[in-house]
Amino acid sequence: MAVTCVIGVQWGDEGKGKVVDLLARRSDFVVRFQGGGNAGHTVVVGREKYVLHLIPSGVLHPGVRCVIGNGVVVDPAQFFQEIADLRARGIAIDGGNLHVSERAHLVLPYHKLQDRLAESSRSREKLGTTGRGIGPCYMDKAARVGLRVADLLNPPRFADRLRANVEEKNKLFTAVYGGEALDAAAVLAEYEGHRERMRPFVCDTARLLQEASEAGKELLLEGAQGTLLDVDFGTYPFVTSSHSDAGGVAAGCGLPARRVDRVVGVLKAYTTRVGSGPCPTELKDAQGVDLREKGEEYGATTGRPRRCGWFDLVACRYSVRLNDVDVLAVTKLDVLDHLETLRVAVAYEVRGERTDHFPADVDALEEARPVYRDFAGWRRPIGGIRRRVDLPAAARAYLDFLEESLETPIQLVSVGSERDQTIVEGLPWISGSSGA
Ligand code: IMP
């Protein structure tokens, strides 16, 4: 019994939803520990496609308990909408299988408004946020004016703090942005409507998880976004506002850091990024468009086209080391089926110097020119293959190269969006399970 953490190694959208879904069938708890409704985890089960934003992907498995940890920012309207959508599709959800931390911060309407106003007033360096209020909510958390789930359950405190916050925010909205003021009474009425519906889901989730871990339960921690969007270690300022690497676990769900037994790093067989910011291997030509079309690379939350490019070993080496990844899961290998040649960036050239260092200076990263190594393509469909040894030699060579360069075993390869379109070798806690 163990604690497993699933982390995106790139800029998010690596396919963590599918990997978590596969691992979840052997888990007792599936836990989100950061981010919020900005995430979009897609899971395909037969003909059904589920896109989860706030609720952990484990919810699709009966008997698995899902936890939204204190490090997540919760938009109640979105939370209940997601529950309603899942229930309408036959997924059972109640306070017995979904738990929300009393310490989680609430996303309020003024966060979403602030997100949009701040983004549209940025003349340069637009961040390309998802517009879900994530950044402003974490700003308020750090500024110690945030409202938490525990506050929602304390009516006088909630009303008092909410009115004060709306008054402050309205100064910003009207005087600085020249916009409309929000009506505190309307916001209050809306959130009071959420209170009793929220109550059955709320508990001390840190304690719940600590006790579960002490009792030998299997815990799966589901990262959202990806390491290169981490607020400290990502491509700052083009990042999200939370700790989307394995370092975010303890602060984000209350499980002591030493409890994490293994880290599964999920990476796509090529690179994508949605929103702004440097992406050294991005292909701004027809090749990039081709990857986008073949990989259906459109944001699961915003529908925006993702920027696509070749695999970036410099960036992934940096992430794998940062997360101390134990095993890798490579997704969407089948998207490359048709290519004659594949490229991998093995180094950057930055201001005339060759380097394998992932720079902190965002301008240096913007200027970085990838140094590529080419690989032959396999040019045949691999979606039906279930053993690595049966993959075409060129596909095996590509995986072997990634594995050796990242000094980490690849134990899962996804060759299609369906649950069973997966090669699993060496992940004993899921191989041999019957699947669904
Ligand atoms: P925010 O998280 O909405 O503040 O957006 C900040 C940056 O993170 C933007 O570039 C978003 O496109 C990106 N981002 C946020 N969530 C995701 C995700 O789940 N996948 C990929 N990119 C994301």
CSV table of C-alpha atoms and ligand atoms in Angstrom, one decimal:
chain,number,residue,atom,x,y,z
A,1,MET,CA,0.0,0.0,0.0
A,2,ALA,CA,1.5,3.3,-1.0
A,3,VAL,CA,1.1,6.9,-1.8
A,4,THR,CA,1.6,7.6,-5.6
A,5,CYS,CA,1.7,11.0,-7.1
A,6,VAL,CA,1.0,11.7,-10.7
A,7,ILE,CA,2.6,14.8,-12.1
A,8,GLY,CA,2.7,16.4,-15.5
A,9,VAL,CA,6.3,16.9,-16.7
A,10,GLN,CA,5.6,19.5,-19.4
A,11,TRP,CA,3.1,22.4,-19.7
A,12,GLY,CA,0.0,20.5,-18.7
A,13,ASP,CA,-2.3,18.5,-21.0
A,14,GLU,CA,0.1,15.5,-20.9
A,15,GLY,CA,-2.8,13.1,-20.5
A,16,LYS,CA,-2.8,12.8,-16.7
A,17,GLY,CA,-6.5,12.2,-16.7
A,18,LYS,CA,-6.1,8.8,-18.5
A,19,VAL,CA,-3.1,7.8,-16.4
A,20,VAL,CA,-4.9,8.7,-13.1
A,21,ASP,CA,-8.0,6.8,-14.3
A,22,LEU,CA,-5.9,3.7,-15.0
A,23,LEU,CA,-4.2,3.9,-11.6
A,24,ALA,CA,-7.4,4.8,-9.7
A,25,ARG,CA,-8.9,1.4,-10.1
A,26,ARG,CA,-6.4,0.1,-7.4
A,27,SER,CA,-6.7,3.2,-5.2
A,28,ASP,CA,-8.8,3.9,-2.1
A,29,PHE,CA,-8.4,7.7,-2.4
A,30,VAL,CA,-7.8,10.0,-5.4
A,31,VAL,CA,-6.7,13.5,-4.3
A,32,ARG,CA,-6.3,16.9,-6.0
A,33,PHE,CA,-3.9,19.1,-4.2
A,34,GLN,CA,-3.6,22.3,-6.3
A,35,GLY,CA,-5.1,24.3,-9.1
A,36,GLY,CA,-8.9,24.6,-9.6
A,37,GLY,CA,-11.3,24.8,-12.5
A,38,ASN,CA,-8.5,25.8,-14.8
A,39,ALA,CA,-7.6,22.1,-15.2
A,40,GLY,CA,-9.2,19.9,-17.8
A,41,HIS,CA,-8.7,16.1,-17.4
A,42,THR,CA,-10.1,14.1,-20.2
A,43,VAL,CA,-11.0,10.4,-19.7
A,44,VAL,CA,-12.5,8.3,-22.4
A,45,VAL,CA,-14.5,5.2,-21.3
A,46,GLY,CA,-15.9,3.3,-24.2
A,47,ARG,CA,-18.0,5.8,-26.2
A,48,GLU,CA,-18.2,8.2,-23.3
A,49,LYS,CA,-15.9,11.1,-22.9
A,50,TYR,CA,-15.6,12.8,-19.5
A,51,VAL,CA,-13.9,16.1,-19.0
A,52,LEU,CA,-13.2,16.8,-15.4
A,53,HIS,CA,-12.1,20.2,-14.1
A,54,LEU,CA,-12.3,20.3,-10.3
A,55,ILE,CA,-13.4,16.8,-9.3
A,56,PRO,CA,-10.6,14.2,-9.2
A,57,SER,CA,-10.6,11.7,-12.1
A,58,GLY,CA,-11.0,8.8,-9.6
A,59,VAL,CA,-14.7,9.6,-9.4
A,60,LEU,CA,-15.4,7.4,-12.4
A,61,HIS,CA,-14.5,4.4,-10.3
A,62,PRO,CA,-17.1,3.1,-7.8
A,63,GLY,CA,-15.6,2.6,-4.4
A,64,VAL,CA,-12.9,5.2,-4.8
A,65,ARG,CA,-13.1,8.2,-2.5
A,66,CYS,CA,-12.1,11.5,-4.0
A,67,VAL,CA,-10.6,14.4,-2.1
A,68,ILE,CA,-10.3,18.1,-3.0
A,69,GLY,CA,-7.4,19.2,-0.8
A,70,ASN,CA,-6.8,22.5,0.9
A,71,GLY,CA,-4.4,23.6,-1.9
A,72,VAL,CA,-7.2,23.6,-4.5
A,73,VAL,CA,-9.3,26.7,-5.2
A,74,VAL,CA,-13.0,25.8,-5.4
A,75,ASP,CA,-15.6,27.6,-7.4
A,76,PRO,CA,-18.8,26.3,-5.8
A,77,ALA,CA,-21.0,26.9,-8.9
A,78,GLN,CA,-18.6,25.0,-11.0
A,79,PHE,CA,-18.3,22.3,-8.4
A,80,PHE,CA,-22.0,21.7,-8.3
A,81,GLN,CA,-22.4,21.9,-12.0
A,82,GLU,CA,-19.7,19.2,-12.4
A,83,ILE,CA,-21.5,17.0,-9.9
A,84,ALA,CA,-24.8,17.5,-11.6
A,85,ASP,CA,-23.3,16.6,-15.0
A,86,LEU,CA,-21.6,13.5,-13.7
A,87,ARG,CA,-24.8,12.4,-11.9
A,88,ALA,CA,-26.8,12.9,-15.1
A,89,ARG,CA,-24.4,10.4,-16.7
A,90,GLY,CA,-25.0,7.8,-13.9
A,91,ILE,CA,-21.9,8.5,-11.7
A,92,ALA,CA,-22.9,8.4,-8.0
A,93,ILE,CA,-21.5,11.3,-6.0
A,94,ASP,CA,-22.3,12.3,-2.5
A,95,GLY,CA,-20.6,13.2,0.8
A,96,GLY,CA,-19.5,9.6,1.1
A,97,ASN,CA,-17.2,9.5,-1.9
A,98,LEU,CA,-16.3,13.2,-2.4
A,99,HIS,CA,-14.7,15.3,0.3
A,100,VAL,CA,-13.7,18.9,0.2
A,101,SER,CA,-11.2,20.5,2.5
A,102,GLU,CA,-12.6,23.0,4.9
A,103,ARG,CA,-9.3,24.9,4.3
A,104,ALA,CA,-9.7,25.2,0.5
A,105,HIS,CA,-10.1,28.7,-0.7
A,106,LEU,CA,-13.2,29.8,-2.6
A,107,VAL,CA,-13.2,31.3,-6.0
A,108,LEU,CA,-15.6,34.3,-5.9
A,109,PRO,CA,-17.1,36.3,-8.8
A,110,TYR,CA,-14.7,39.1,-8.2
A,111,HIS,CA,-11.7,36.8,-8.8
A,112,LYS,CA,-13.1,35.9,-12.2
A,113,LEU,CA,-13.8,39.5,-13.0
A,114,GLN,CA,-10.3,40.5,-11.8
A,115,ASP,CA,-8.7,37.8,-13.9
A,116,ARG,CA,-10.4,39.1,-17.1
A,117,LEU,CA,-9.8,42.8,-16.4
A,118,ALA,CA,-6.2,42.3,-15.5
A,119,GLU,CA,-5.6,40.1,-18.5
A,120,SER,CA,-7.2,42.6,-20.9
A,121,SER,CA,-5.4,45.6,-19.4
A,122,ARG,CA,-2.0,43.9,-19.9
A,123,SER,CA,-0.7,45.5,-23.1
A,124,ARG,CA,2.4,43.3,-23.2
A,125,GLU,CA,3.0,39.9,-21.8
A,126,LYS,CA,-0.6,38.7,-21.7
A,127,LEU,CA,-0.5,35.5,-19.7
A,128,GLY,CA,-3.3,33.8,-21.6
A,129,THR,CA,-5.0,32.6,-18.4
A,130,THR,CA,-8.1,30.4,-18.5
A,131,GLY,CA,-10.2,33.2,-17.1
A,132,ARG,CA,-11.4,31.1,-14.2
A,133,GLY,CA,-10.2,33.5,-11.4
A,134,ILE,CA,-7.4,31.2,-10.4
A,135,GLY,CA,-4.6,33.8,-10.1
A,136,PRO,CA,-6.6,36.4,-8.2
A,137,CYS,CA,-7.9,33.7,-5.8
A,138,TYR,CA,-4.4,32.6,-4.9
A,139,MET,CA,-3.4,36.3,-4.7
A,140,ASP,CA,-6.0,36.8,-2.0
A,141,LYS,CA,-5.0,33.6,-0.2
A,142,ALA,CA,-1.4,35.0,0.0
A,143,ALA,CA,-2.7,38.4,0.9
A,144,ARG,CA,-4.7,36.8,3.7
A,145,VAL,CA,-8.0,38.1,2.6
A,146,GLY,CA,-9.2,34.9,1.0
A,147,LEU,CA,-12.5,33.2,2.0
A,148,ARG,CA,-12.3,29.5,2.7
A,149,VAL,CA,-14.8,26.7,2.7
A,150,ALA,CA,-14.8,26.9,6.5
A,151,ASP,CA,-15.8,30.6,6.3
A,152,LEU,CA,-18.7,29.7,4.0
A,153,LEU,CA,-19.9,27.4,6.8
A,154,ASN,CA,-19.7,30.3,9.3
A,155,PRO,CA,-22.5,32.7,8.1
A,156,PRO,CA,-21.8,35.9,10.1
A,157,ARG,CA,-18.1,35.7,9.3
A,158,PHE,CA,-18.7,35.0,5.7
A,159,ALA,CA,-21.1,37.8,5.2
A,160,ASP,CA,-18.8,40.3,7.0
A,161,ARG,CA,-15.6,39.3,5.1
A,162,LEU,CA,-17.4,39.1,1.8
A,163,ARG,CA,-18.9,42.6,2.0
A,164,ALA,CA,-15.5,44.0,3.0
A,165,ASN,CA,-13.8,42.2,0.1
A,166,VAL,CA,-16.3,43.3,-2.5
A,167,GLU,CA,-16.0,46.9,-1.3
A,168,GLU,CA,-12.2,46.7,-1.7
A,169,LYS,CA,-12.4,44.9,-5.1
A,170,ASN,CA,-15.0,47.5,-6.3
A,171,LYS,CA,-12.4,50.3,-5.8
A,172,LEU,CA,-10.1,48.4,-8.1
A,173,PHE,CA,-12.8,47.6,-10.7
A,174,THR,CA,-14.1,51.1,-10.9
A,175,ALA,CA,-11.2,53.4,-10.1
A,176,VAL,CA,-8.4,51.5,-11.8
A,177,TYR,CA,-10.1,49.5,-14.5
A,178,GLY,CA,-13.0,51.9,-15.1
A,179,GLY,CA,-15.5,49.0,-15.0
A,180,GLU,CA,-18.7,48.3,-13.1
A,181,ALA,CA,-18.9,47.6,-9.4
A,182,LEU,CA,-20.2,44.2,-8.2
A,183,ASP,CA,-23.3,44.0,-6.0
A,184,ALA,CA,-22.2,42.4,-2.7
A,185,ALA,CA,-25.7,41.4,-1.8
A,186,ALA,CA,-26.1,39.4,-5.0
A,187,VAL,CA,-22.8,37.6,-4.4
A,188,LEU,CA,-23.7,36.9,-0.8
A,189,ALA,CA,-27.1,35.5,-1.8
A,190,GLU,CA,-25.5,33.3,-4.4
A,191,TYR,CA,-22.9,31.9,-2.0
A,192,GLU,CA,-25.4,31.5,0.8
A,193,GLY,CA,-27.3,29.3,-1.6
A,194,HIS,CA,-24.3,27.1,-1.8
A,195,ARG,CA,-23.7,26.7,1.9
A,196,GLU,CA,-26.0,23.8,2.8
A,197,ARG,CA,-25.3,22.0,-0.4
A,198,MET,CA,-21.6,22.2,0.3
A,199,ARG,CA,-21.8,21.1,3.9
A,200,PRO,CA,-22.1,17.3,3.4
A,201,PHE,CA,-18.9,17.3,1.4
A,202,VAL,CA,-16.8,19.2,3.8
A,203,CYS,CA,-14.3,17.8,6.3
A,204,ASP,CA,-10.8,17.9,7.6
A,205,THR,CA,-9.3,16.2,4.6
A,206,ALA,CA,-5.7,16.5,5.8
A,207,ARG,CA,-6.6,14.3,8.8
A,208,LEU,CA,-8.7,12.0,6.6
A,209,LEU,CA,-5.7,11.4,4.4
A,210,GLN,CA,-3.2,11.1,7.2
A,211,GLU,CA,-5.4,8.4,8.8
A,212,ALA,CA,-5.9,6.7,5.5
A,213,SER,CA,-2.2,6.6,4.9
A,214,GLU,CA,-1.5,5.3,8.4
A,215,ALA,CA,-4.2,2.6,7.9
A,216,GLY,CA,-2.3,1.4,4.8
A,217,LYS,CA,-4.8,2.7,2.2
A,218,GLU,CA,-3.7,3.2,-1.4
A,219,LEU,CA,-3.6,7.0,-2.1
A,220,LEU,CA,-3.3,8.5,-5.5
A,221,LEU,CA,-2.4,12.2,-5.7
A,222,GLU,CA,-3.5,13.8,-9.0
A,223,GLY,CA,-1.5,16.8,-10.1
A,224,ALA,CA,-3.1,19.4,-12.4
A,225,GLN,CA,-1.4,21.5,-15.0
A,226,GLY,CA,2.3,20.6,-15.3
A,227,THR,CA,5.7,21.2,-13.8
A,228,LEU,CA,6.6,23.9,-16.3
A,229,LEU,CA,3.5,25.9,-15.2
A,230,ASP,CA,4.6,25.7,-11.5
A,231,VAL,CA,4.6,29.2,-9.9
A,232,ASP,CA,8.2,28.7,-8.7
A,233,PHE,CA,9.8,26.4,-11.1
A,234,GLY,CA,7.8,27.0,-14.3
A,235,THR,CA,8.4,29.6,-17.0
A,236,TYR,CA,7.5,32.5,-14.7
A,237,PRO,CA,5.6,34.7,-15.2
A,238,PHE,CA,3.9,32.5,-17.8
A,239,VAL,CA,2.7,30.0,-15.2
A,240,THR,CA,-0.3,29.2,-13.1
A,241,SER,CA,-0.5,30.4,-9.5
A,242,SER,CA,0.0,27.1,-7.6
A,243,HIS,CA,2.6,24.4,-7.1
A,244,SER,CA,1.9,22.0,-9.9
A,245,ASP,CA,5.0,19.8,-9.2
A,246,ALA,CA,5.4,17.1,-6.6
A,247,GLY,CA,6.6,19.7,-4.2
A,248,GLY,CA,3.0,20.9,-3.9
A,249,VAL,CA,1.7,17.8,-2.3
A,250,ALA,CA,2.4,18.4,1.4
A,251,ALA,CA,1.2,22.0,1.4
A,252,GLY,CA,-1.7,21.2,-0.9
A,253,CYS,CA,-3.3,18.2,0.9
A,254,GLY,CA,-1.7,17.9,4.4
A,255,LEU,CA,0.0,14.5,3.8
A,256,PRO,CA,3.5,14.8,5.1
A,257,ALA,CA,6.0,15.1,2.2
A,258,ARG,CA,7.8,12.0,3.4
A,259,ARG,CA,4.7,9.9,2.8
A,260,VAL,CA,4.9,10.0,-1.0
A,261,ASP,CA,6.3,6.7,-2.1
A,262,ARG,CA,6.5,7.1,-5.8
A,263,VAL,CA,6.1,9.8,-8.4
A,264,VAL,CA,4.8,9.0,-11.9
A,265,GLY,CA,5.8,11.6,-14.4
A,266,VAL,CA,3.4,11.9,-17.4
A,267,LEU,CA,4.8,13.3,-20.6
A,268,LYS,CA,3.4,13.6,-24.1
A,269,ALA,CA,5.5,12.1,-26.9
A,270,TYR,CA,5.7,15.7,-28.2
A,271,THR,CA,5.2,19.1,-26.7
A,272,THR,CA,2.1,21.3,-26.3
A,273,ARG,CA,1.5,24.5,-24.5
A,274,VAL,CA,-1.7,26.5,-24.2
A,275,GLY,CA,-1.6,30.2,-23.4
A,276,SER,CA,1.4,32.5,-23.6
A,277,GLY,CA,5.0,32.1,-22.7
A,278,PRO,CA,8.2,30.5,-24.1
A,279,CYS,CA,8.0,27.1,-25.7
A,280,PRO,CA,11.4,26.5,-27.5
A,281,THR,CA,10.4,23.6,-29.7
A,282,GLU,CA,7.1,25.1,-30.8
A,283,LEU,CA,6.5,24.6,-34.5
A,284,LYS,CA,4.8,27.7,-36.0
A,285,ASP,CA,4.5,26.0,-39.5
A,286,ALA,CA,2.4,23.4,-41.1
A,287,GLN,CA,4.1,20.7,-39.1
A,288,GLY,CA,2.7,22.3,-35.9
A,289,VAL,CA,-0.7,22.5,-37.4
A,290,ASP,CA,-0.5,18.8,-38.4
A,291,LEU,CA,0.4,17.8,-34.8
A,292,ARG,CA,-2.5,19.9,-33.5
A,293,GLU,CA,-5.0,18.2,-35.9
A,294,LYS,CA,-3.7,14.7,-35.4
A,295,GLY,CA,-3.5,15.1,-31.7
A,296,GLU,CA,-6.8,17.0,-31.4
A,297,GLU,CA,-4.8,19.6,-29.4
A,298,TYR,CA,-7.5,22.0,-28.2
A,299,GLY,CA,-7.7,23.1,-24.6
A,300,ALA,CA,-10.1,20.9,-22.6
A,301,THR,CA,-11.1,23.9,-20.5
A,302,THR,CA,-11.1,26.8,-22.9
A,303,GLY,CA,-11.2,25.1,-26.3
A,304,ARG,CA,-8.1,27.2,-27.4
A,305,PRO,CA,-5.8,25.7,-29.9
A,306,ARG,CA,-2.7,24.4,-28.2
A,307,ARG,CA,0.7,25.3,-29.5
A,308,CYS,CA,2.5,22.2,-30.7
A,309,GLY,CA,6.1,21.2,-31.2
A,310,TRP,CA,8.8,18.5,-30.9
A,311,PHE,CA,9.7,16.7,-27.7
A,312,ASP,CA,11.9,18.9,-25.5
A,313,LEU,CA,14.4,16.9,-23.6
A,314,VAL,CA,16.0,19.9,-21.9
A,315,ALA,CA,12.7,20.9,-20.3
A,316,CYS,CA,11.7,17.3,-19.4
A,317,ARG,CA,15.1,16.5,-17.8
A,318,TYR,CA,14.7,19.6,-15.7
A,319,SER,CA,11.2,18.5,-14.6
A,320,VAL,CA,12.0,14.8,-14.1
A,321,ARG,CA,14.8,15.8,-11.7
A,322,LEU,CA,12.8,18.4,-9.9
A,323,ASN,CA,10.0,15.9,-9.2
A,324,ASP,CA,12.4,13.0,-8.6
A,325,VAL,CA,10.2,11.0,-11.0
A,326,ASP,CA,10.4,7.2,-10.4
A,327,VAL,CA,8.5,6.0,-13.5
A,328,LEU,CA,7.4,7.7,-16.7
A,329,ALA,CA,4.1,7.4,-18.6
A,330,VAL,CA,4.4,8.5,-22.2
A,331,THR,CA,1.1,9.5,-23.9
A,332,LYS,CA,-0.1,10.0,-27.4
A,333,LEU,CA,2.7,8.1,-29.1
A,334,ASP,CA,0.2,7.1,-31.8
A,335,VAL,CA,-0.2,10.8,-32.8
A,336,LEU,CA,3.3,10.5,-34.4
A,337,ASP,CA,2.4,7.4,-36.4
A,338,HIS,CA,2.3,9.1,-39.8
A,339,LEU,CA,5.6,11.1,-39.5
A,340,GLU,CA,8.6,10.3,-41.6
A,341,THR,CA,11.0,12.0,-39.2
A,342,LEU,CA,10.6,13.0,-35.6
A,343,ARG,CA,12.8,15.4,-33.8
A,344,VAL,CA,13.9,15.7,-30.1
A,345,ALA,CA,15.5,18.9,-28.7
A,346,VAL,CA,18.6,17.6,-26.9
A,347,ALA,CA,20.1,21.0,-26.0
A,348,TYR,CA,19.4,24.7,-26.5
A,349,GLU,CA,21.5,27.3,-28.1
A,350,VAL,CA,21.1,30.4,-26.0
A,351,ARG,CA,22.9,33.6,-27.0
A,352,GLY,CA,25.5,31.7,-29.0
A,353,GLU,CA,26.2,29.0,-26.4
A,354,ARG,CA,25.0,25.4,-26.4
A,355,THR,CA,23.5,24.4,-23.1
A,356,ASP,CA,21.4,21.7,-21.5
A,357,HIS,CA,20.3,24.1,-18.7
A,358,PHE,CA,16.7,25.2,-18.5
A,359,PRO,CA,17.0,28.9,-18.0
A,360,ALA,CA,15.1,30.9,-15.4
A,361,ASP,CA,15.4,34.1,-17.5
A,362,VAL,CA,12.2,34.0,-19.6
A,363,ASP,CA,13.9,36.1,-22.3
A,364,ALA,CA,16.7,33.7,-22.6
A,365,LEU,CA,14.2,30.8,-22.9
A,366,GLU,CA,12.3,32.8,-25.5
A,367,GLU,CA,15.5,33.2,-27.5
A,368,ALA,CA,16.6,29.6,-27.0
A,369,ARG,CA,17.0,27.7,-30.3
A,370,PRO,CA,16.6,23.9,-30.0
A,371,VAL,CA,19.4,21.7,-31.1
A,372,TYR,CA,17.7,18.7,-32.6
A,373,ARG,CA,18.4,15.0,-33.0
A,374,ASP,CA,16.4,13.3,-35.7
A,375,PHE,CA,14.7,10.0,-35.4
A,376,ALA,CA,13.1,7.9,-38.2
A,377,GLY,CA,9.3,7.6,-38.0
A,378,TRP,CA,7.5,4.2,-38.0
A,379,ARG,CA,4.8,5.1,-40.4
A,380,ARG,CA,2.2,2.6,-39.3
A,381,PRO,CA,-0.7,2.6,-36.8
A,382,ILE,CA,0.2,1.5,-33.3
A,383,GLY,CA,-3.2,1.9,-31.6
A,384,GLY,CA,-3.8,-1.8,-31.5
A,385,ILE,CA,-0.5,-2.8,-29.9
A,386,ARG,CA,-0.4,-3.8,-26.3
A,387,ARG,CA,3.2,-4.9,-25.7
A,388,ARG,CA,6.3,-2.6,-26.1
A,389,VAL,CA,8.1,-5.4,-27.8
A,390,ASP,CA,5.5,-5.4,-30.6
A,391,LEU,CA,5.9,-1.8,-31.4
A,392,PRO,CA,7.7,-0.9,-34.6
A,393,ALA,CA,11.5,-0.8,-34.1
A,394,ALA,CA,11.5,3.0,-34.8
A,395,ALA,CA,9.0,3.6,-32.1
A,396,ARG,CA,10.9,1.4,-29.7
A,397,ALA,CA,14.1,3.4,-30.5
A,398,TYR,CA,12.3,6.6,-29.8
A,399,LEU,CA,11.1,5.4,-26.4
A,400,ASP,CA,14.4,3.9,-25.5
A,401,PHE,CA,16.1,7.2,-26.3
A,402,LEU,CA,13.7,9.1,-24.0
A,403,GLU,CA,14.1,6.5,-21.3
A,404,GLU,CA,17.9,6.6,-21.4
A,405,SER,CA,18.1,10.3,-21.7
A,406,LEU,CA,15.8,10.9,-18.8
A,407,GLU,CA,17.4,8.1,-16.8
A,408,THR,CA,13.9,6.9,-15.8
A,409,PRO,CA,12.0,3.8,-16.9
A,410,ILE,CA,8.9,4.2,-19.1
A,411,GLN,CA,6.3,1.9,-17.7
A,412,LEU,CA,3.2,3.0,-19.4
A,413,VAL,CA,2.7,4.1,-23.0
A,414,SER,CA,-0.6,5.3,-24.3
A,415,VAL,CA,-1.3,4.5,-27.9
A,416,GLY,CA,-4.9,5.9,-28.1
A,417,SER,CA,-7.5,7.6,-26.0
A,418,GLU,CA,-9.4,4.5,-24.9
A,419,ARG,CA,-8.6,3.0,-21.5
A,420,ASP,CA,-7.4,-0.3,-23.1
A,421,GLN,CA,-5.1,1.5,-25.7
A,422,THR,CA,-2.3,1.3,-23.3
A,423,ILE,CA,0.9,-0.6,-23.0
A,424,VAL,CA,1.6,-1.2,-19.3
A,425,GLU,CA,4.8,-2.8,-18.3
A,426,GLY,CA,6.2,-2.7,-14.9
A,427,LEU,CA,3.5,-0.9,-13.0
A,428,PRO,CA,2.5,-3.8,-10.9
A,429,TRP,CA,-0.3,-1.9,-9.2
A,430,ILE,CA,-2.3,-1.7,-12.4
A,431,SER,CA,-1.2,-4.4,-14.7
A,432,GLY,CA,-3.3,-7.5,-14.6
A,433,SER,CA,-6.3,-5.7,-13.4
A,434,SER,CA,-9.5,-6.4,-15.3
A,435,GLY,CA,-10.1,-2.9,-16.5
A,436,ALA,CA,-13.5,-1.4,-17.2
B,1,IMP,P1,-4.5,30.2,-15.1
B,1,IMP,O1,-4.1,29.0,-14.4
B,1,IMP,O2,-5.9,30.3,-15.6
B,1,IMP,O3,-4.1,31.4,-14.3
B,1,IMP,O4,-3.6,30.3,-16.4
B,1,IMP,C1,-2.2,30.5,-16.4
B,1,IMP,C2,-1.5,29.7,-17.5
B,1,IMP,O5,-1.6,28.3,-17.2
B,1,IMP,C3,-2.1,29.9,-18.9
B,1,IMP,O6,-1.1,29.9,-19.8
B,1,IMP,C4,-3.0,28.7,-19.0
B,1,IMP,O7,-3.3,28.4,-20.4
B,1,IMP,C5,-2.2,27.7,-18.3
B,1,IMP,N1,-3.0,26.6,-17.8
B,1,IMP,C6,-3.8,26.6,-16.7
B,1,IMP,N2,-4.4,25.4,-16.5
B,1,IMP,C7,-3.9,24.6,-17.5
B,1,IMP,C8,-4.1,23.2,-17.8
B,1,IMP,O8,-4.9,22.5,-17.1
B,1,IMP,N3,-3.5,22.8,-18.9
B,1,IMP,C9,-2.7,23.5,-19.6
B,1,IMP,N4,-2.4,24.8,-19.4
B,1,IMP,C10,-3.1,25.4,-18.3
